[in-house]
Short mmCIF file of C-alpha atoms and ligand atoms in Angstrom, two decimals:
data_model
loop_
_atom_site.label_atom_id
_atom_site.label_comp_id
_atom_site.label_asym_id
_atom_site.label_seq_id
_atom_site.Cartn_x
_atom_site.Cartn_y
_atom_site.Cartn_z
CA UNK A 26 -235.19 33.39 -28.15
CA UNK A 27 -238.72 35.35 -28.72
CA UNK A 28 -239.10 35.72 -25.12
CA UNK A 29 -235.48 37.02 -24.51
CA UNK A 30 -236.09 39.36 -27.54
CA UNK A 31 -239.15 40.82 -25.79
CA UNK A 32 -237.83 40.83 -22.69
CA UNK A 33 -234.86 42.99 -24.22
CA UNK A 34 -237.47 45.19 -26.00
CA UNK A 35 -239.26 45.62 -22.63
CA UNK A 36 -236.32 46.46 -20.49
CA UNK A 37 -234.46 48.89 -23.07
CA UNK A 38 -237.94 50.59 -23.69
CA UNK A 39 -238.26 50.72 -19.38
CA UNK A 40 -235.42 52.34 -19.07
CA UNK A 41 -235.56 54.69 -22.09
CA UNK A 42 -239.31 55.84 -21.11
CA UNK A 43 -238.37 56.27 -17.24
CA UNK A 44 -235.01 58.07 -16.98
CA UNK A 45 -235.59 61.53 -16.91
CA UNK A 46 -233.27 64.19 -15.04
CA UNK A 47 -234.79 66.62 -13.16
CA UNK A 48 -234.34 69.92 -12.14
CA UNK A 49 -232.02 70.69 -9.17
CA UNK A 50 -233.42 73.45 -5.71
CA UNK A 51 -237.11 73.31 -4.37
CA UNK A 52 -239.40 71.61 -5.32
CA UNK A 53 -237.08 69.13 -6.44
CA UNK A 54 -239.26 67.47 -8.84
CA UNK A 55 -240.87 69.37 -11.65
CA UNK A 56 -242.64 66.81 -14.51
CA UNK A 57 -245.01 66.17 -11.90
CA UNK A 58 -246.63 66.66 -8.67
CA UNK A 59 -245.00 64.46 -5.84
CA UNK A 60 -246.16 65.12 -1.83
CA UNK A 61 -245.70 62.82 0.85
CA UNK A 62 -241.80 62.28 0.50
CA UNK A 63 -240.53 58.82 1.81
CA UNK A 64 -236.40 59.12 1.16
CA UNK A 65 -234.22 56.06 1.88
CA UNK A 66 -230.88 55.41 1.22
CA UNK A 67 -229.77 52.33 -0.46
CA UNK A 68 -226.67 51.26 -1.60
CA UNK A 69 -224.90 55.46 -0.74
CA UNK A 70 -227.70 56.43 -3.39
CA UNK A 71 -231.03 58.57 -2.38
CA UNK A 72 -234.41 57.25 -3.53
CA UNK A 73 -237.72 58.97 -3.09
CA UNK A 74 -240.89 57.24 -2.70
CA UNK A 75 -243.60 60.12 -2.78
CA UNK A 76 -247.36 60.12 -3.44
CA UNK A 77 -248.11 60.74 -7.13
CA UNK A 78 -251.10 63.88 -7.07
CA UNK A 79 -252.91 64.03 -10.46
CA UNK A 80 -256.27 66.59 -10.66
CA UNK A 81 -259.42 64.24 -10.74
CA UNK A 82 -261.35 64.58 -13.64
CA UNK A 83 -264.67 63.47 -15.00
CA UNK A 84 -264.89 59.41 -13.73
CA UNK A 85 -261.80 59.35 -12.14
CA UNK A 86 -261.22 60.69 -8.52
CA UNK A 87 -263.34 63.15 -6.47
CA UNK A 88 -262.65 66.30 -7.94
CA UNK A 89 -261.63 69.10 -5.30
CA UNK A 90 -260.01 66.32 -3.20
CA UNK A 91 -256.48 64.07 -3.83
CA UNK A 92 -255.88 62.08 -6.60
CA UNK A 93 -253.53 59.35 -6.73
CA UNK A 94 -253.32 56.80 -8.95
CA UNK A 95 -249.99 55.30 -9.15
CA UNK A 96 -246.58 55.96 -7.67
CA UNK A 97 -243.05 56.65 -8.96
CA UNK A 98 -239.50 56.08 -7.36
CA UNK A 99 -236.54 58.90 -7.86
CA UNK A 100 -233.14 58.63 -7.34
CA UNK A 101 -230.23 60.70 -6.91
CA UNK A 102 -226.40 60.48 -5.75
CA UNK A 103 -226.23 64.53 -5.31
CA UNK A 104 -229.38 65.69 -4.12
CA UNK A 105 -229.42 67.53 -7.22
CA UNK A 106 -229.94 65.74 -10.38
CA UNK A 107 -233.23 63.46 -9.83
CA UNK A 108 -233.85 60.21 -11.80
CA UNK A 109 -237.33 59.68 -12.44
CA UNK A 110 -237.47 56.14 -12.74
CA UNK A 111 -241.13 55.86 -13.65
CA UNK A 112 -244.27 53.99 -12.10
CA UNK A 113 -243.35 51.12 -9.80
CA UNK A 114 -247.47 50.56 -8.48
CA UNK A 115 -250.46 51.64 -9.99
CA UNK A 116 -253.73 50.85 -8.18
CA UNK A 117 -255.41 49.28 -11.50
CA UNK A 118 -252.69 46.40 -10.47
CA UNK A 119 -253.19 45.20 -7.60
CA UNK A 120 -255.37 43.01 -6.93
CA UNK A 121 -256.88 44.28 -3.69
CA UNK A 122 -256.82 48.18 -4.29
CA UNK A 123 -260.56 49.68 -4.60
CA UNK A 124 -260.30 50.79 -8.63
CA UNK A 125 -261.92 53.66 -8.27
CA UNK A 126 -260.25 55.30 -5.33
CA UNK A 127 -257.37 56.67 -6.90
CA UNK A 128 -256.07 57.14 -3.03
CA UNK A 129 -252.89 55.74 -3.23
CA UNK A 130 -251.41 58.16 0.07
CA UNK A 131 -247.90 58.01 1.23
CA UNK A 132 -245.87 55.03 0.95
CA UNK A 133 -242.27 54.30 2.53
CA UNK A 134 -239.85 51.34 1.25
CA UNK A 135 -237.78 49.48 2.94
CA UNK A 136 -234.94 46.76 2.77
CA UNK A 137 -234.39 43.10 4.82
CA UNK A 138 -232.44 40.37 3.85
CA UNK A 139 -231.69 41.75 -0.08
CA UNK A 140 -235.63 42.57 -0.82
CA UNK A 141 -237.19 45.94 -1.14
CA UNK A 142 -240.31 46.38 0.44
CA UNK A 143 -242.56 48.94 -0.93
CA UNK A 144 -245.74 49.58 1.79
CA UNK A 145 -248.90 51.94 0.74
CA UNK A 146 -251.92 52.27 1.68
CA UNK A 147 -255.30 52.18 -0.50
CA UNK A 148 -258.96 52.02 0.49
CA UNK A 149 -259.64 47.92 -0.26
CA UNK A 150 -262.41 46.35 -2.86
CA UNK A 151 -263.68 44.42 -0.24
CA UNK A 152 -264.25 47.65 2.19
CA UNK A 153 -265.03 50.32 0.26
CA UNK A 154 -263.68 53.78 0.39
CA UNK A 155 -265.44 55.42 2.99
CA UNK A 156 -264.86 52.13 5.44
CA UNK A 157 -261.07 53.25 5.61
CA UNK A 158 -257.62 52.11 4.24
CA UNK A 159 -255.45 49.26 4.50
CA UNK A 160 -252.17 48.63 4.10
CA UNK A 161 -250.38 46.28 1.06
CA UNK A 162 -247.04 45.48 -0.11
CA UNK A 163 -245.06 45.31 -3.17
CA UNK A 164 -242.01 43.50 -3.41
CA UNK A 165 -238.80 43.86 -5.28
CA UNK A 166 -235.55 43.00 -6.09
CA UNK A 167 -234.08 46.73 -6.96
CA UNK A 168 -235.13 49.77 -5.18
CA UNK A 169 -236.59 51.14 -8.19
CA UNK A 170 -238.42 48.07 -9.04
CA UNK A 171 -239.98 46.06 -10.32
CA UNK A 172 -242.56 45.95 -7.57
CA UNK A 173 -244.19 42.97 -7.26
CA UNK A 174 -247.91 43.49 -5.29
CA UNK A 175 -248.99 41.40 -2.83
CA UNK A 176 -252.39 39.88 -3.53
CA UNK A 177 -253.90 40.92 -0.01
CA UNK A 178 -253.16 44.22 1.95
CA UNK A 179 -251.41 43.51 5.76
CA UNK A 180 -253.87 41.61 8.46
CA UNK A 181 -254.84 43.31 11.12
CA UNK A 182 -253.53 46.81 9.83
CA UNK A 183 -255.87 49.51 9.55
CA UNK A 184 -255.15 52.78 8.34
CA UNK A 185 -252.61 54.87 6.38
CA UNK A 186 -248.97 56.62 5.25
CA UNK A 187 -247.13 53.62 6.48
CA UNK A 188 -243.26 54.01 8.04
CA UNK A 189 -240.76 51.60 8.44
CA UNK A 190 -237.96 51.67 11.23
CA UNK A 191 -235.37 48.73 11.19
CA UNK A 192 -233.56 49.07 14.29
CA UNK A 193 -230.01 48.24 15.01
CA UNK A 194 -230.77 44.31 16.27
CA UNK A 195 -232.42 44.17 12.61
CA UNK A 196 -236.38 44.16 13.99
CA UNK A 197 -238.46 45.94 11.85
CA UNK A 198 -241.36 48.20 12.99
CA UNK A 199 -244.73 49.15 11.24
CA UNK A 200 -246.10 52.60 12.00
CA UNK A 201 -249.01 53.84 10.82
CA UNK A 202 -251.75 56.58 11.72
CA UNK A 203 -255.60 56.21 11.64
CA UNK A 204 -256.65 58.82 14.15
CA UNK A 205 -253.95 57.55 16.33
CA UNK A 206 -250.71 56.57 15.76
CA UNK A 207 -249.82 52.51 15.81
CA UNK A 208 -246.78 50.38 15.74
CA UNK A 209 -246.63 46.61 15.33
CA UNK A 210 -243.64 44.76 14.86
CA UNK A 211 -243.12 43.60 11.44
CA UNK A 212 -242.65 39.38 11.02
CA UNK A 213 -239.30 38.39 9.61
CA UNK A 214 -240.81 37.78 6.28
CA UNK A 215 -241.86 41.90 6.47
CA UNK A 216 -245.58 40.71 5.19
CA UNK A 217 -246.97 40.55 8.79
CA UNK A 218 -247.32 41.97 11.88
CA UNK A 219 -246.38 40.43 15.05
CA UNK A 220 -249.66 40.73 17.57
CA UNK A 221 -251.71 43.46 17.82
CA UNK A 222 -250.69 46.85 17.04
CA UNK A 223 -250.45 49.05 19.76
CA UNK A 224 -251.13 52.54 20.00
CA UNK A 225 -248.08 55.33 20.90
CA UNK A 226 -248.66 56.73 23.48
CA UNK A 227 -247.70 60.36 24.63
CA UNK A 228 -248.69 62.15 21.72
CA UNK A 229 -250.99 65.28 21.30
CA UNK A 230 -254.24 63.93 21.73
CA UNK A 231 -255.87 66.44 18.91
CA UNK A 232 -255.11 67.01 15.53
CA UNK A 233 -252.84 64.31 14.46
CA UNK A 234 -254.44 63.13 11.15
CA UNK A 235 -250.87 61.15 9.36
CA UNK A 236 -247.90 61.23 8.13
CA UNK A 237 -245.87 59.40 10.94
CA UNK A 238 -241.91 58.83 10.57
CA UNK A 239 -239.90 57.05 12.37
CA UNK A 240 -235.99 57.04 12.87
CA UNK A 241 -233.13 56.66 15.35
CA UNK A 242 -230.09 58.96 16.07
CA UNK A 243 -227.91 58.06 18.96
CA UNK A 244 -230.02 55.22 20.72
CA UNK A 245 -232.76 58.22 20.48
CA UNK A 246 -235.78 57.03 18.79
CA UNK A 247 -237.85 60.12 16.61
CA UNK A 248 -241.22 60.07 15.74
CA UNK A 249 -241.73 63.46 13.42
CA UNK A 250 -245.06 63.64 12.26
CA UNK A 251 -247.57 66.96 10.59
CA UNK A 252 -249.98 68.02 13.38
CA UNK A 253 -252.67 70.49 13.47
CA UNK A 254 -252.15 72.73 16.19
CA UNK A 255 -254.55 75.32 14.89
CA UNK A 256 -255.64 75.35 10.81
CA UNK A 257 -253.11 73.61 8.84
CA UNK A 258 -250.32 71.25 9.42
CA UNK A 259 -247.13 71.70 10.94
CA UNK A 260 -244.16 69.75 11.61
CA UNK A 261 -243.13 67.94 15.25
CA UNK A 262 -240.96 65.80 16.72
CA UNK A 263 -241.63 63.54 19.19
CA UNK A 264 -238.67 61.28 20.96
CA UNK A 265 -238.28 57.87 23.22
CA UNK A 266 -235.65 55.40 24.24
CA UNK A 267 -237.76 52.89 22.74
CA UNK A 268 -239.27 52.66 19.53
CA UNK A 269 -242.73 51.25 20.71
CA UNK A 270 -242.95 54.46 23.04
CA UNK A 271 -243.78 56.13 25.09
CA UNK A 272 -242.64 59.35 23.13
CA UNK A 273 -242.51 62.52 24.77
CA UNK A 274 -243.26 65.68 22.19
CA UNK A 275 -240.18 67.78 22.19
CA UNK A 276 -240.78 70.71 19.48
CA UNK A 277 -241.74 72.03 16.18
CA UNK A 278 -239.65 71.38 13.22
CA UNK A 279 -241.61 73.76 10.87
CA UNK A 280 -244.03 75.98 11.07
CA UNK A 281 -247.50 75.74 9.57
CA UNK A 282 -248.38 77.55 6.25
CA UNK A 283 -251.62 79.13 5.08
CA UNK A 284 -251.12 77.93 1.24
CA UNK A 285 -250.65 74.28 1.69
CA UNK A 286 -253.10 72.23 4.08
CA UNK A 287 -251.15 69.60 4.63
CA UNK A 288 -247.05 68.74 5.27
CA UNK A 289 -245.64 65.40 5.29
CA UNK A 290 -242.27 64.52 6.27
CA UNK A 291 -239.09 62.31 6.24
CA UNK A 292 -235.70 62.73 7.37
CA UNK A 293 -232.30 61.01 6.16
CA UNK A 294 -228.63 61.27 7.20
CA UNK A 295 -226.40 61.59 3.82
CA UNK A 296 -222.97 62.15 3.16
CA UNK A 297 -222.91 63.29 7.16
CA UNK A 298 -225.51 66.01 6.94
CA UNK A 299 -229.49 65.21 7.41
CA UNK A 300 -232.08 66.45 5.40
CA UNK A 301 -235.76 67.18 5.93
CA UNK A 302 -238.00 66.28 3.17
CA UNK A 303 -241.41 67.58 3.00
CA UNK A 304 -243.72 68.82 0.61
CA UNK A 305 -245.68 72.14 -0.46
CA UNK A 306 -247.65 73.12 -3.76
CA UNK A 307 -245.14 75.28 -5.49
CA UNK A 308 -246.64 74.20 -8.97
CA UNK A 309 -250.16 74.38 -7.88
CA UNK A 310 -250.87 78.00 -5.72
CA UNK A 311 -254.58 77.94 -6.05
CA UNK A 312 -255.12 74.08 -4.86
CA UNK A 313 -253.49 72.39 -2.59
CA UNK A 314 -253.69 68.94 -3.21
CA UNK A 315 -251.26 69.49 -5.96
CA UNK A 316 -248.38 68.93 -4.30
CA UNK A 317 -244.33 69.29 -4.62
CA UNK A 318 -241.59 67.67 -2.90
CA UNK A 319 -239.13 70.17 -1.44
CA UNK A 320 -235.71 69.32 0.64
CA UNK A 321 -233.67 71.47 2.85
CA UNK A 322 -231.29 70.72 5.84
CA UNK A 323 -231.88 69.91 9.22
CA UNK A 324 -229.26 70.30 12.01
CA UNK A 325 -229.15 68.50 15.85
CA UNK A 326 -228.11 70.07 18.99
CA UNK A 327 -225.51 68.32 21.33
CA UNK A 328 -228.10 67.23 23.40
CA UNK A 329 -230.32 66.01 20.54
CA UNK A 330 -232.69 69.03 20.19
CA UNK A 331 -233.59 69.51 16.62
CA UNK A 332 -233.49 73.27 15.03
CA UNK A 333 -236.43 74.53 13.44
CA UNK A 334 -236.16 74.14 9.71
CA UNK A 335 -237.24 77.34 7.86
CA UNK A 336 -238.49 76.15 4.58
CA UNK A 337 -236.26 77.70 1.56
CA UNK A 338 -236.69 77.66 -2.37
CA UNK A 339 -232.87 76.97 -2.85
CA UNK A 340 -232.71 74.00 -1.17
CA UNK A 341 -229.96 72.04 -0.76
CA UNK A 342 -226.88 70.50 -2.69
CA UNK A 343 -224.16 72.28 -4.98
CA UNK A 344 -225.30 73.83 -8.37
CA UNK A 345 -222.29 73.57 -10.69
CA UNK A 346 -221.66 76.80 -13.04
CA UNK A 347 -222.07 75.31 -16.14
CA UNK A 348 -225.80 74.24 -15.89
CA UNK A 349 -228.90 76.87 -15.99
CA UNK A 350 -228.90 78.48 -12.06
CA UNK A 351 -232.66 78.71 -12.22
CA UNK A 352 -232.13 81.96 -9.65
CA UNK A 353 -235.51 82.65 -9.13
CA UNK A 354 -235.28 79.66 -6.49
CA UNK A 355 -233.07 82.41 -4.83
CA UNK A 356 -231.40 82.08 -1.03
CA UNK A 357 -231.81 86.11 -0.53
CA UNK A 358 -232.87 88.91 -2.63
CA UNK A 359 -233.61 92.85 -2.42
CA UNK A 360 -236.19 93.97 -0.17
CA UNK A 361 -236.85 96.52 -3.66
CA UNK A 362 -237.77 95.27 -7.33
CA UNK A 363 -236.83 92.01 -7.36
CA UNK A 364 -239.89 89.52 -7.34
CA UNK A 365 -240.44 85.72 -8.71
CA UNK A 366 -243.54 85.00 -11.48
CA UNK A 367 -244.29 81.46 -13.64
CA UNK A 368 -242.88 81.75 -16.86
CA UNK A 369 -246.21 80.44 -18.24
CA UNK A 370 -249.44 80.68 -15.67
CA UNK A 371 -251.28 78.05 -18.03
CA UNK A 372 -248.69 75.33 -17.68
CA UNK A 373 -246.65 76.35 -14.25
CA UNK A 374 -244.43 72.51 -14.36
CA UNK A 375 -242.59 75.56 -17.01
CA UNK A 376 -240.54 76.79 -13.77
CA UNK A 377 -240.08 80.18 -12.69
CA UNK A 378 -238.50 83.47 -13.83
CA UNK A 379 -236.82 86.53 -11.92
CA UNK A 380 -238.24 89.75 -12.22
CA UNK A 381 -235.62 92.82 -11.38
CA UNK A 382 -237.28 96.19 -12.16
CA UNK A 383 -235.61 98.29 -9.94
CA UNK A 384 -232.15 99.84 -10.43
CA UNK A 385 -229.71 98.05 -8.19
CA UNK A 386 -232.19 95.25 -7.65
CA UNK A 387 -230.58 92.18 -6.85
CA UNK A 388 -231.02 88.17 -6.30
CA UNK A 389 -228.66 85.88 -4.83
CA UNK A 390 -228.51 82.31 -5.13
CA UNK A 391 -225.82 80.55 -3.00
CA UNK A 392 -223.51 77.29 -3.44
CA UNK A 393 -222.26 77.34 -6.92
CA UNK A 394 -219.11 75.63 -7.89
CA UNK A 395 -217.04 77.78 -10.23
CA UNK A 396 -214.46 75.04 -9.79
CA UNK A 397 -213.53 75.10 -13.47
CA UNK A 398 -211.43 78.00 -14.04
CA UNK A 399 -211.51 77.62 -17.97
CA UNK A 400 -215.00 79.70 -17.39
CA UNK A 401 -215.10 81.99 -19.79
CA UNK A 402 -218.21 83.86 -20.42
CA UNK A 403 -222.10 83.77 -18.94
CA UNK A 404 -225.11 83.04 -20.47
CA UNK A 405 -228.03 84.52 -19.58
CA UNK A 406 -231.69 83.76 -21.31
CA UNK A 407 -233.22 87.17 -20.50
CA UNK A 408 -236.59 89.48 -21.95
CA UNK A 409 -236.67 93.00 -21.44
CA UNK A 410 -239.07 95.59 -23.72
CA UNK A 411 -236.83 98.40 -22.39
CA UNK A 412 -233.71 97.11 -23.03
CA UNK A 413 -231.33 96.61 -19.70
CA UNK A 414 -227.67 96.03 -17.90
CA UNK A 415 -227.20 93.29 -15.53
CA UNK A 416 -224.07 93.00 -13.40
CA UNK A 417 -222.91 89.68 -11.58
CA UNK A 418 -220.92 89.95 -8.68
CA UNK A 419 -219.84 86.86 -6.48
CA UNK A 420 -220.09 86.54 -2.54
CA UNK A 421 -221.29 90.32 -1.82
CA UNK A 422 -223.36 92.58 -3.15
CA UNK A 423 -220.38 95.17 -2.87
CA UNK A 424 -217.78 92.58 -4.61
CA UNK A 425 -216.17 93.21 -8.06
CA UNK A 426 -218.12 92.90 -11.28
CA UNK A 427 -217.23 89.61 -13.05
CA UNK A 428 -219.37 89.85 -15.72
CA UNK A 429 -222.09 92.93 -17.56
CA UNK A 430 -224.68 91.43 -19.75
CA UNK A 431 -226.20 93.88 -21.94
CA UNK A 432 -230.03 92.88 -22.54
CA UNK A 433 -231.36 93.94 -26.03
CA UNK A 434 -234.61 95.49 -26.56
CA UNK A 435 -237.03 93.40 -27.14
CA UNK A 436 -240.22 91.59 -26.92
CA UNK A 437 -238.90 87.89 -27.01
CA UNK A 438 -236.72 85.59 -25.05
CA UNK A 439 -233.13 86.01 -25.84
CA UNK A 440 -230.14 83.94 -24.84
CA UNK A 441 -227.21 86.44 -24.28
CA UNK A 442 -223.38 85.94 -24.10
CA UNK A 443 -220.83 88.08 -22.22
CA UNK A 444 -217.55 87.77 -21.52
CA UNK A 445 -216.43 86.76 -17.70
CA UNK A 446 -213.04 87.47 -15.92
CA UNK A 447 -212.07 87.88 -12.24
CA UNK A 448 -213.80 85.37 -10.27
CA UNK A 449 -211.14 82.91 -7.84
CA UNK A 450 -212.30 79.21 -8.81
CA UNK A 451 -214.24 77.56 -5.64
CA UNK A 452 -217.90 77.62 -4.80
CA UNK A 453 -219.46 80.92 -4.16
CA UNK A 454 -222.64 82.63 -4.00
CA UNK A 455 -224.27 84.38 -7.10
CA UNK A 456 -225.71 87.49 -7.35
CA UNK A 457 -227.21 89.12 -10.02
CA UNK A 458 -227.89 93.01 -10.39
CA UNK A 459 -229.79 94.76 -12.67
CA UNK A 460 -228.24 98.30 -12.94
CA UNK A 461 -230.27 100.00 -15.57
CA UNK A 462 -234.18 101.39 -15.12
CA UNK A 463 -236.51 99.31 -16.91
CA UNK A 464 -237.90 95.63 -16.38
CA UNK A 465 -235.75 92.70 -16.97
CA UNK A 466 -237.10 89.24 -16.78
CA UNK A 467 -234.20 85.92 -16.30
CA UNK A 468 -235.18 82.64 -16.76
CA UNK A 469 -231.56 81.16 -16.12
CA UNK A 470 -228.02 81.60 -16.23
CA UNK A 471 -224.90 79.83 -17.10
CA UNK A 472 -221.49 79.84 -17.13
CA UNK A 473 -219.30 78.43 -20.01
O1 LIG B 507 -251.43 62.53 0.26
C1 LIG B 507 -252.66 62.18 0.84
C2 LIG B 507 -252.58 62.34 2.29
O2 LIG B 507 -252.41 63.70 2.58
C3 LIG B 507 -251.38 61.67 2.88
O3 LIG B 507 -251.50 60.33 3.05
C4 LIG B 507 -251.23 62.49 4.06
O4 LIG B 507 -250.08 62.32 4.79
C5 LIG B 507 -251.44 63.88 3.53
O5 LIG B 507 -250.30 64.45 2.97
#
């Protein structure tokens, strides 16, 4: 009876502690810096197994360099509201990690015969950090956990950000990079690899550092992967009838950005559209190996060609009307006065705010469902020392006024209510106008 009691206390605590919801648009997490994404779906629900950046500090990491000491899972059924589901590994337990490496890189899960298999990879105790990383596995019975570690990291593998590819007949692959990338098939038991692992051939033979991912579309097997084609990475794709290779590079999926060093990458099918998921340092301009987990869609050709994905801050999924649009994660916006700042430099995990200080400056954040037609008013949490008139307008810029929101003078934060009428219920693109002079600063909106 005491250990059911406990075990009651544990689990309601668990879950009490670890569900958190998230903010919807890019970077899709915000209590936390995530990179590396691994998504998966299970069971018609997303999960996300990312890396878990921290900053290094005095005795623990190398500070100027990553940081990673544990990892979380995430889950969603909308690609909008996250579930933070809290740590599944931390490198303190398992038995094999190196404790002070806090280099827990990018992991991928995957499930065989009703187990989820969590892989990572971790510079070992027994080869120190500079030798290189291995590969473990944690085991579970949920896709959130709990992960049980194995006690020894995979034989014969060598290297890091581990991918999994079941295939159709049910084999499962390994990849992994180390220079190179490798492939092994996995055992049934999906602790070991089968043989050696072989190298994949016909891939650039400079600048590909990690990040391998693996997945097959139409009997066509696609390797995407970050590669440095001149200072920072970029995202490829790579494709074979065969998932041991050879692959044949076929394109760029995105392009290479100054601000963030690296770019990681998975891709998923979901509710019949795919999504890229990758990573940049939104919550950390000024280093980055703080990183943030962003999502936006990715679209095939007929004959398999994949478009380039041009990163956005909206992201993807539907926002509904009645939560806070955070619209400085805008889809357009005026070429004139309208700019995005933190709403607190000193603690940026605070989000964003919208800056319009230009009469007839505008933003415009798409895919909002006004489905409810009981809508009644807006809500808008707004500063302005000058005092200010906003105007929201659905669709185009030139489309009726559905709402005016006066915004009082003032130095502080103020949430404001105005009245809304007009709009045709279905999902529609927001804009918001600021038709006075003056500087007016929006944290959110909402519709009630
Ligand atoms: O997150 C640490 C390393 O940086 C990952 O393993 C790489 O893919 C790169 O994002």
């Amino acid at each position: 009876m005491k250990n059911f009691k406990q075990y009651l206390f544990v689990t309601i605590s668990f879950i009490i502690l670890s569900t958190s919801y998230m903010f919807a648009q890019n970077p899709v997490i915000r209590n936390q810096f995530t990179a590396d994404p691994s998504a998966r779906v299970f069971d018609d629900t997303v999960y996300l197994y990312p890396s878990h950046d921290i900053l290094a500090t005095e005795g623990k990491g190398r500070p100027g360099w990553f940081c990673m000491e544990d990892y979380h899972v995430f889950s969603t059924t909308n690609l909008t509201d996250w579930t933070d589901h809290g740590v599944i590994v931390s490198q303190d337990k398992v038995d094999w990690v190196n404790p002070k490496s806090y280099a827990l890189w990018a992991p991928d899960c995957a499930y065989k015969n009703g187990k989820y298999y969590f892989y990572f990879p971790a510079p070992a105790k027994s080869t120190g950090f500079r030798r290189g990383f291995s590969i473990g596995v944690a085991v579970s019975d949920h896709p959130y956990g709990p992960f049980v570690p194995q006690a020894e990291p995979i034989k014969d593998v060598h290297g890091i950000d581990p991918c999994v590819l079941i295939d159709k007949d049910g084999q499962a692959y390994l990849i992994w990079a180390g220079g190179k990338f490798f492939i092994a098939k996995l055992n049934p038991n999906m602790l070991e690899i089968e043989g050696k692992p072989k190298i994949i051939e016909g891939m650039p033979a400079k600048g590909l550092i990690e990040g391998p991912f693996m997945f097959e579309r139409n009997g066509i097997y696609y390797l995407t992967y970050p590669h440095v084609q001149d200072t920072s990475e970029r995202l490829e794709y790579a494709t074979s009838d065969n998932p041991m290779g050879p692959f044949k590079v076929r394109g760029v999926i995105m392009d290479a950005t100054p601000d963030c060093w690296t770019n990681q990458n998975s891709v998923i099918k979901y509710k019949g559209q795919w999504y890229l998921f990758y990573h940049h340092n939104d919550l950390s301009p000024h280093f980055d190996k703080d990183r943030s987990v962003r999502i936006d869609s990715m679209f095939f050709n007929e004959d398999g060609t994949i478009d380039k994905v041009i990163p956005t801050l909206r992201g993807v999924g539907i926002t509904n009307a009645s939560s806070k649009i955070q619209i400085d994660r805008y889809s357009l916006k005026s070429n004139k006065g309208a700019s995005i700042a933190f709403l607190d430099t000193s603690n940026t995990f605070t989000g964003w705010k919208t800056i319009l200080n230009t009469p007839n400056a505008w933003i415009q954040y798409n895919s909002v469902n006004f489905k409810n037609r009981k809508l009644k008013s807006i809500t808008v949490r707004a500063v302005s020392k000058l005092g200010g008139t906003l105007q929201i307008r659905l669709d185009k810029i030139n489309s009726p006024v559905i709402a005016t929101v006066k915004i009082p003078k003032t130095n502080r934060w103020n949430v404001i209510h105005s009245s809304l009428s007009g709009f045709e219920a279905g999902v529609h693109n927001l804009i918001v106008q600021l038709k006075s002079s003056g500087k007016v600063e929006i944290d959110w909106v909402k519709f009630e």
